[in-house]
Coordinates of C-alpha atoms in Angstrom, one line a residue:
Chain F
X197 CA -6.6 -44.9 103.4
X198 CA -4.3 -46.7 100.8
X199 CA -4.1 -50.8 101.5
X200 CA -0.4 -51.2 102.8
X201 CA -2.0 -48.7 105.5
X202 CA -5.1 -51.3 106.4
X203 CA -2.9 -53.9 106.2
X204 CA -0.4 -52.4 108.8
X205 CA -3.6 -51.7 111.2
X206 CA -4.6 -54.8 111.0
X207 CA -1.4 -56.6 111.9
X208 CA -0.8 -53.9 114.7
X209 CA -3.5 -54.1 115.8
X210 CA -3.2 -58.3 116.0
X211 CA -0.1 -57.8 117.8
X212 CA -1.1 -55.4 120.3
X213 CA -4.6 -57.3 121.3
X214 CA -3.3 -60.1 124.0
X215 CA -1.3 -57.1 126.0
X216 CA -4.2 -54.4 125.9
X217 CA -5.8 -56.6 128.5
X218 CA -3.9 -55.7 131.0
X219 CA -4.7 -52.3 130.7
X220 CA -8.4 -53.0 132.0
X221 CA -7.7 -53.3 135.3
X222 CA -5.0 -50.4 135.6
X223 CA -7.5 -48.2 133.6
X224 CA -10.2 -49.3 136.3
X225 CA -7.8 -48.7 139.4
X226 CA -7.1 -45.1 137.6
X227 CA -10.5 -44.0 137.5
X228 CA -11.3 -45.1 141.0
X229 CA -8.3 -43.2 142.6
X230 CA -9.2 -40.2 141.1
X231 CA -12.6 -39.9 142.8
X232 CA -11.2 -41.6 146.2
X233 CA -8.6 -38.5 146.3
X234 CA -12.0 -36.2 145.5
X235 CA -12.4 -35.4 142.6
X236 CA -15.8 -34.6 140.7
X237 CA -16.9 -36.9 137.5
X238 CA -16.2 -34.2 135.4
X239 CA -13.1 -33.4 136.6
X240 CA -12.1 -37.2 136.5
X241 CA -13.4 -37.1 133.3
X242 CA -11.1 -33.8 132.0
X243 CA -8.3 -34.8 134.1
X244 CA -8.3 -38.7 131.6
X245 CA -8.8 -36.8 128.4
X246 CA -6.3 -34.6 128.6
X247 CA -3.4 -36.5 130.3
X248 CA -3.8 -39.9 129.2
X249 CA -1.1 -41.5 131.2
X250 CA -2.1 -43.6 133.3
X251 CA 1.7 -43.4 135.5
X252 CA 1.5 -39.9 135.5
X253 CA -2.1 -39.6 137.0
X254 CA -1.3 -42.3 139.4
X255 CA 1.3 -40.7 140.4
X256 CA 0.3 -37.1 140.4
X257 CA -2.5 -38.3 142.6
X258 CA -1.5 -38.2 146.1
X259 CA 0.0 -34.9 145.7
X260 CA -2.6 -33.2 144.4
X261 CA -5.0 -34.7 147.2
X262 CA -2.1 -33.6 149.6
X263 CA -2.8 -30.1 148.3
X264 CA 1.3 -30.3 147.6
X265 CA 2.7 -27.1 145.2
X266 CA 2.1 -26.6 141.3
X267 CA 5.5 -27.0 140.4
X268 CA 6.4 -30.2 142.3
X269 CA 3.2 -32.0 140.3
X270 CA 4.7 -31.2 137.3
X271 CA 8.2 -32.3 138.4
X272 CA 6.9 -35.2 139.4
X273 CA 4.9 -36.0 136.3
X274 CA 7.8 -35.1 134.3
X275 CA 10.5 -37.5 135.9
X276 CA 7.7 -40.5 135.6
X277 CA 7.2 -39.4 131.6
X278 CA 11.0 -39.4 131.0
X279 CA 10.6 -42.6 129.2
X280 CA 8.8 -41.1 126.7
X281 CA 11.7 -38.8 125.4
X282 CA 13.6 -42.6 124.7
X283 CA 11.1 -44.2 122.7
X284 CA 10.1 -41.1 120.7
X285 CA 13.5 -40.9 120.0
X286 CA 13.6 -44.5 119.4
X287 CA 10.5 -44.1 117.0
X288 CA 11.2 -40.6 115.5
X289 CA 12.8 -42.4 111.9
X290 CA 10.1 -44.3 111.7
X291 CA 7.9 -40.8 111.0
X292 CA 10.1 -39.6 108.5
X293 CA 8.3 -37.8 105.9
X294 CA 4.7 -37.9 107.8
X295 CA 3.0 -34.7 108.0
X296 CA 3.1 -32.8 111.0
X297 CA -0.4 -33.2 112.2
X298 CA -0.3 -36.8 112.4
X299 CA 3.0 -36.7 113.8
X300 CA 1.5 -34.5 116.7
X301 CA -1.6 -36.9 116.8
X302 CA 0.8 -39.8 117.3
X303 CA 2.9 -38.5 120.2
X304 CA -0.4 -37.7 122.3
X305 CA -1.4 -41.5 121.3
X306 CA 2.5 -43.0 122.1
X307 CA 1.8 -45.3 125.1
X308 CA 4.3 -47.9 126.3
X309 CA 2.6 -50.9 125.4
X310 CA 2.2 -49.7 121.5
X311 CA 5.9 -49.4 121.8
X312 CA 6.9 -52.4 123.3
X313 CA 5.1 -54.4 120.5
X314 CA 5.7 -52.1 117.6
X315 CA 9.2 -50.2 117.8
X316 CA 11.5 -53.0 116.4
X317 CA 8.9 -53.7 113.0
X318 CA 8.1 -50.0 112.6
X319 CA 11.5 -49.2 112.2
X320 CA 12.3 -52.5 109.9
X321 CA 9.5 -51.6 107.4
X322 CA 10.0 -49.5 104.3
X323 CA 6.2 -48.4 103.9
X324 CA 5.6 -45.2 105.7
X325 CA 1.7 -46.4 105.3
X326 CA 2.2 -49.2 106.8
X327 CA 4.1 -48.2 109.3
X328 CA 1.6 -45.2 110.3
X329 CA -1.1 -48.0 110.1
X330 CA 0.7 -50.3 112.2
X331 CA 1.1 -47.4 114.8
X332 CA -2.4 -45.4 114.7
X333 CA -4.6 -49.2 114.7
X334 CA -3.5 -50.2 118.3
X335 CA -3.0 -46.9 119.8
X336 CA -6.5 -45.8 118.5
X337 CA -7.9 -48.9 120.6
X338 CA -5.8 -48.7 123.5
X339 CA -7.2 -44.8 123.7
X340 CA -10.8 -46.1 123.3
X341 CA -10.5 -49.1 125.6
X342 CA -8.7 -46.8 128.4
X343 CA -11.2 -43.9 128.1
X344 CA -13.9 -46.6 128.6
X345 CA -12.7 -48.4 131.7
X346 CA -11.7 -45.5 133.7
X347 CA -15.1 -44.3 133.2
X348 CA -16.5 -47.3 134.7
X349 CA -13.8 -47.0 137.4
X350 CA -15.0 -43.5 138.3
X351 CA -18.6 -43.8 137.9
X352 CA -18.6 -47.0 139.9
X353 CA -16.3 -45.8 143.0
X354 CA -19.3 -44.2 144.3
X355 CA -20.9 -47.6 144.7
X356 CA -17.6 -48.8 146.8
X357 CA -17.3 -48.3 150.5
X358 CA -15.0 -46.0 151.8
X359 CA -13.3 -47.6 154.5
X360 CA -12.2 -50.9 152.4
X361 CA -7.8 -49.0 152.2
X362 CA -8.8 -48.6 148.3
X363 CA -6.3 -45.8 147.7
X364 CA -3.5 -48.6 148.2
X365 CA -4.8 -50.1 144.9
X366 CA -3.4 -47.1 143.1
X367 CA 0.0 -48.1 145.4
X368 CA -0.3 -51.5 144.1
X369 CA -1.2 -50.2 140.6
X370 CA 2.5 -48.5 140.6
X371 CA 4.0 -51.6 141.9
X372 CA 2.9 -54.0 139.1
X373 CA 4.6 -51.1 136.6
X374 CA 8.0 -51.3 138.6
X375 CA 8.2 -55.3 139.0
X376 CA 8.9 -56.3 135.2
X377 CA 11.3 -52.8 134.9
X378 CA 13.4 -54.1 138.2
X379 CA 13.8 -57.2 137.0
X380 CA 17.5 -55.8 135.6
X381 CA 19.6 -55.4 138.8
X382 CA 21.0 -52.0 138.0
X383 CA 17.1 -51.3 137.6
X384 CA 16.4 -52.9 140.8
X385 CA 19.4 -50.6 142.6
X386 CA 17.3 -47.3 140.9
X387 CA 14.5 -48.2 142.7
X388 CA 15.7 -49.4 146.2
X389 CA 17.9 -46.4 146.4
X390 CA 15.2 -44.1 145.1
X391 CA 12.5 -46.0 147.2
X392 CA 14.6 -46.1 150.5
X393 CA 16.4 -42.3 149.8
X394 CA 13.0 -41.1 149.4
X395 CA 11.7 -42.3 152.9
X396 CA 14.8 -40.9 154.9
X397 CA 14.2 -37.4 153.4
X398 CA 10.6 -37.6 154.1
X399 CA 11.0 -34.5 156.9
X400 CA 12.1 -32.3 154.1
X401 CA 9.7 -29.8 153.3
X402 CA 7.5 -29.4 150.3
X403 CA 8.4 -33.0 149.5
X404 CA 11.3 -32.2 148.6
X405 CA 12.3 -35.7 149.4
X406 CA 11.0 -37.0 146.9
X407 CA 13.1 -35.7 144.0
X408 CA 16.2 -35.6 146.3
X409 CA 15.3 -39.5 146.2
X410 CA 14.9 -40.2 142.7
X411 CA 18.1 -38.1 141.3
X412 CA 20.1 -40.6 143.9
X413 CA 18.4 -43.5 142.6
X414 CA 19.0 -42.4 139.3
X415 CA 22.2 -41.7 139.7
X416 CA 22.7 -45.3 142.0
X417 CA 21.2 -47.2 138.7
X418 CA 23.7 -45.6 136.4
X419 CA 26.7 -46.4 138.6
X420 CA 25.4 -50.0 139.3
X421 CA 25.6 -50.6 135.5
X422 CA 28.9 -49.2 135.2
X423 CA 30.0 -51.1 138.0
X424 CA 28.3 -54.2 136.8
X425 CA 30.0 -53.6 132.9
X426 CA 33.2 -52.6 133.6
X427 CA 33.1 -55.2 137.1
X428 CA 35.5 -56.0 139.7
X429 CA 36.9 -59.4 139.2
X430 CA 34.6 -62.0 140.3
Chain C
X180 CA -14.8 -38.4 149.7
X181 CA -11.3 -37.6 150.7
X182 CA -10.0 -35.1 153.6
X183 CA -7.5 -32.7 153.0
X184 CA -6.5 -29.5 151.2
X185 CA -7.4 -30.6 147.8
X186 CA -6.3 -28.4 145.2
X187 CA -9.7 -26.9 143.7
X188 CA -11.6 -25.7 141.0
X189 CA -9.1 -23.9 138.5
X190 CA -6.0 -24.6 140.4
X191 CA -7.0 -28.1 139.6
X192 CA -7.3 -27.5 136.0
X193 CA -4.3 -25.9 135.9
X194 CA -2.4 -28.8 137.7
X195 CA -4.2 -30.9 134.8
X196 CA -2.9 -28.9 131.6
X197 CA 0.9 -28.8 133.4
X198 CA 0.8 -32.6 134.0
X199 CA -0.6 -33.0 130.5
X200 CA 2.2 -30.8 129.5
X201 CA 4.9 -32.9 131.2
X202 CA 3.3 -36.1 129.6
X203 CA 2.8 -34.5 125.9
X204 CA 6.1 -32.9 125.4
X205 CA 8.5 -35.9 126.2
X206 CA 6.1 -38.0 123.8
X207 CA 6.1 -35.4 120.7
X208 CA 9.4 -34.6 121.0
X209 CA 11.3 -36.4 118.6
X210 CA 8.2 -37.9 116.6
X211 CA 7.1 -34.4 115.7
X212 CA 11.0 -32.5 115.5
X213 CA 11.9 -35.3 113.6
X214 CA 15.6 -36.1 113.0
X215 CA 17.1 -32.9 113.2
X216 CA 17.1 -33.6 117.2
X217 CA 19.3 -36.5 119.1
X218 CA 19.8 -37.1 122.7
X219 CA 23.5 -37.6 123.8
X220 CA 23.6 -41.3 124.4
X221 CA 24.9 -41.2 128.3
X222 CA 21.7 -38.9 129.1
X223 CA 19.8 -41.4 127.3
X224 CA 21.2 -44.1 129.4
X225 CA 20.9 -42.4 132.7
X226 CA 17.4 -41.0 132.1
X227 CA 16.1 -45.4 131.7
X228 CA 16.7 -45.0 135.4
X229 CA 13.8 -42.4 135.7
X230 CA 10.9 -44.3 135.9
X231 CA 12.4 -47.3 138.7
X232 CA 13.8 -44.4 140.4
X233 CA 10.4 -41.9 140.3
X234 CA 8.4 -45.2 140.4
X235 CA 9.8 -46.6 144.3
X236 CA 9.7 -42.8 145.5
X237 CA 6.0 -42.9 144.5
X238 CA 5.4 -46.6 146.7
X239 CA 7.8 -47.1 149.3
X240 CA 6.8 -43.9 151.5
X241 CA 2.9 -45.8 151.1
X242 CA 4.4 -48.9 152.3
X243 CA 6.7 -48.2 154.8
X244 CA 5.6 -44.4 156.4
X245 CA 2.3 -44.0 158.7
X246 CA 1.5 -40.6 159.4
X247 CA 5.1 -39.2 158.2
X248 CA 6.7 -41.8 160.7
X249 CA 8.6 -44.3 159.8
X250 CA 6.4 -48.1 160.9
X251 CA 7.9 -50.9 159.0
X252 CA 6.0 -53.0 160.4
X253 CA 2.4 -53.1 158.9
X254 CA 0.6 -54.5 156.4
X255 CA 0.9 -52.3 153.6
X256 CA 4.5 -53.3 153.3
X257 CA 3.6 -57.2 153.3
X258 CA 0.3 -56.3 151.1
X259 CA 3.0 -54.0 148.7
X260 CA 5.6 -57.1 149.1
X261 CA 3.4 -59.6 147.8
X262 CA 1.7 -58.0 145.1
X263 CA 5.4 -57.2 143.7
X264 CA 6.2 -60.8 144.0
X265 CA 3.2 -61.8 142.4
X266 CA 3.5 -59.5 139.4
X267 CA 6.7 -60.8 139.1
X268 CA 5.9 -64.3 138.6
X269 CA 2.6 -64.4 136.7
X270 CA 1.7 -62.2 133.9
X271 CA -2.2 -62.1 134.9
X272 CA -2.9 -58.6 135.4
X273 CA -5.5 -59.2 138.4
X274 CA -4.0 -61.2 140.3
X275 CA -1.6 -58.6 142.2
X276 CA -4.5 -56.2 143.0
X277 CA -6.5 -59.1 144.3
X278 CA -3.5 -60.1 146.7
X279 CA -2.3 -57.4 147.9
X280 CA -5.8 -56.1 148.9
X281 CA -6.6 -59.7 150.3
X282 CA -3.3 -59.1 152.6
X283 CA -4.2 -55.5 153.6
X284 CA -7.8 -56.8 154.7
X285 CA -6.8 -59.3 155.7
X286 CA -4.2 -57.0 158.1
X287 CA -7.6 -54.9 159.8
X288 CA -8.6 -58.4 161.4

């Protein structure tokens, strides 16, 4: 571990600290909707390790307690990872010249909060050492501190009653993730036209719906920005 | 604790490893192929309307469906409302779960 890379942890690490709090109680809700939809400790457990994505596992959730098809969880998990391509094409010159194995290493770690605070200065600096520093520190610790408190969310949903509606904290959980995104108004058009689409084509089998809803609120965003760039005369 | 068809033992698993998949590829991709690969820049512009979109498909049938019907009127939808407004206007990451689950209880009254 050469110095430029302990100074990058250390200053990645100091800028990712005040935001990781806000994982705790997302990392909580996680673990206790995986064992309200039914799921053993162990497969809780299994389920965090090898996903960690808190998005995806929220929203893979109610489908797989729904019993819905293979193929339409993985859809699904896919359209709410999408991000991901963006920022690690965002990142990818950043990890120029790293060896492959840490390069693998770092796309399991790549969460959105890492990327928020690190993307512009990763990319600024010249030192690939600090850079992978400045990169590994805070995603190391957001993987520690997540694996911890969705533990304690799923060992401590056994201790919660049943009948308190907790499921909807998983709802509400995906709500405080879409508030700061619709904050944009093409954003905002996205979601009401996914959100609203979504509910009409509810009576379509296997949930079909669903991605019949988010390709027209996909779709709605990208013609709201156009509309809104371009503009009619106002 | 749940009802309902869950999927079970390796079916489960294997529902695991493909949404591990879907999570683990769009992260790795350009970190580990490195700059050979680029995304056309309208696809990356329509695909930032992914997670809104995917995100209000995942909430609004919870908020505004009740058994498959459509019930706009019940206290998910104000309990959902709230907690969006909420984590809208303060950054404390609590506070939206601890609304919106006051409104919903408070709702069963």
């Amino acid at each position: 571990m050469t110095e430029s890379f302990r100074m990058g942890a250390r200053e990645g690490f100091r800028a990712f600290l005040p935001l990781s709090v806000g994982l705790i109680p997302w990392a909580l809700v996680t673990g206790v909707a995986m064992r309200s939809t039914g799921l053993s400790v162990v497969e809780a457990v299994g389920m965090n390790l090898i996903v960690f994505a808190g998005t995806a596992q929220l929203g893979t959730l109610p489908l797989i307690g729904a019993g819905a098809p293979l193929w339409l969880i993985a859809v699904t998990a896919l359209v709410l990872n999408l991000r991901f391509l963006i920022f690690s094409a965002a990142l990818a010159p950043a990890f120029e010249r790293v060896p492959l194995l840490q390069r693998m290493l770092s796309g399991y770690l790549l969460v959105d909060g890492v990327f928020a605070i690190g993307a512009e200065r990763m990319l600024a600096s010249e030192d690939r050492d600090w850079r992978m520093g400045f990169f590994l520190a805070p995603s190391a610790y957001a993987w520690v501190l997540w694996q911890v408190f969705v533990l304690c969310g799923v060992l401590g949903a056994g201790a919660l009653p049943q009948d308190w509606s907790l499921e909807f904290m998983a709802t509400i959980a995906l709500i405080t993730l879409l508030a700061p995104i619709a904050r944009a108004r093409p954003m905002m058009v996205a979601a009401l036209v996914g959100g609203v689409a979504t509910v009409l084509l509810a009576d379509m089998p296997l949930k079909l719906g669903m991605i019949g809803g988010i390709m027209l609120g996909i779709a709605a965003g990208f013609a709201a920005e156009r509309w809104q760039s371009r503009g009619p005369a106002r | 604790m749940s009802e309902g068809p869950l999927l079970s033992g390796g079916w489960l698993w294997l529902a695991f490893v493909l949404i591990a998949v879907a999570t683990h590829l769009p992260r790795g991709s350009f970190i580990v192929a490195g700059r050979r690969a680029r995304l056309p820049e309208s696809l990356q512009r329509a695909l930032r309307y992914a997670p809104a979109a995917a995100l209000a498909a995942l909430v609004f049938p919870d908020m505004l469906l009740l058994d498959g019907r459509l019930d706009p009127f019940n206290p998910k939808l104000v309990a959902g409302l709230a907690a969006f407004g909420v984590a809208l206007r303060w950054r404390n990451p609590w506070l939206p779960f601890i609304v919106g689950m006051g409104v919903v209880w408070l709702g069963r009254l």
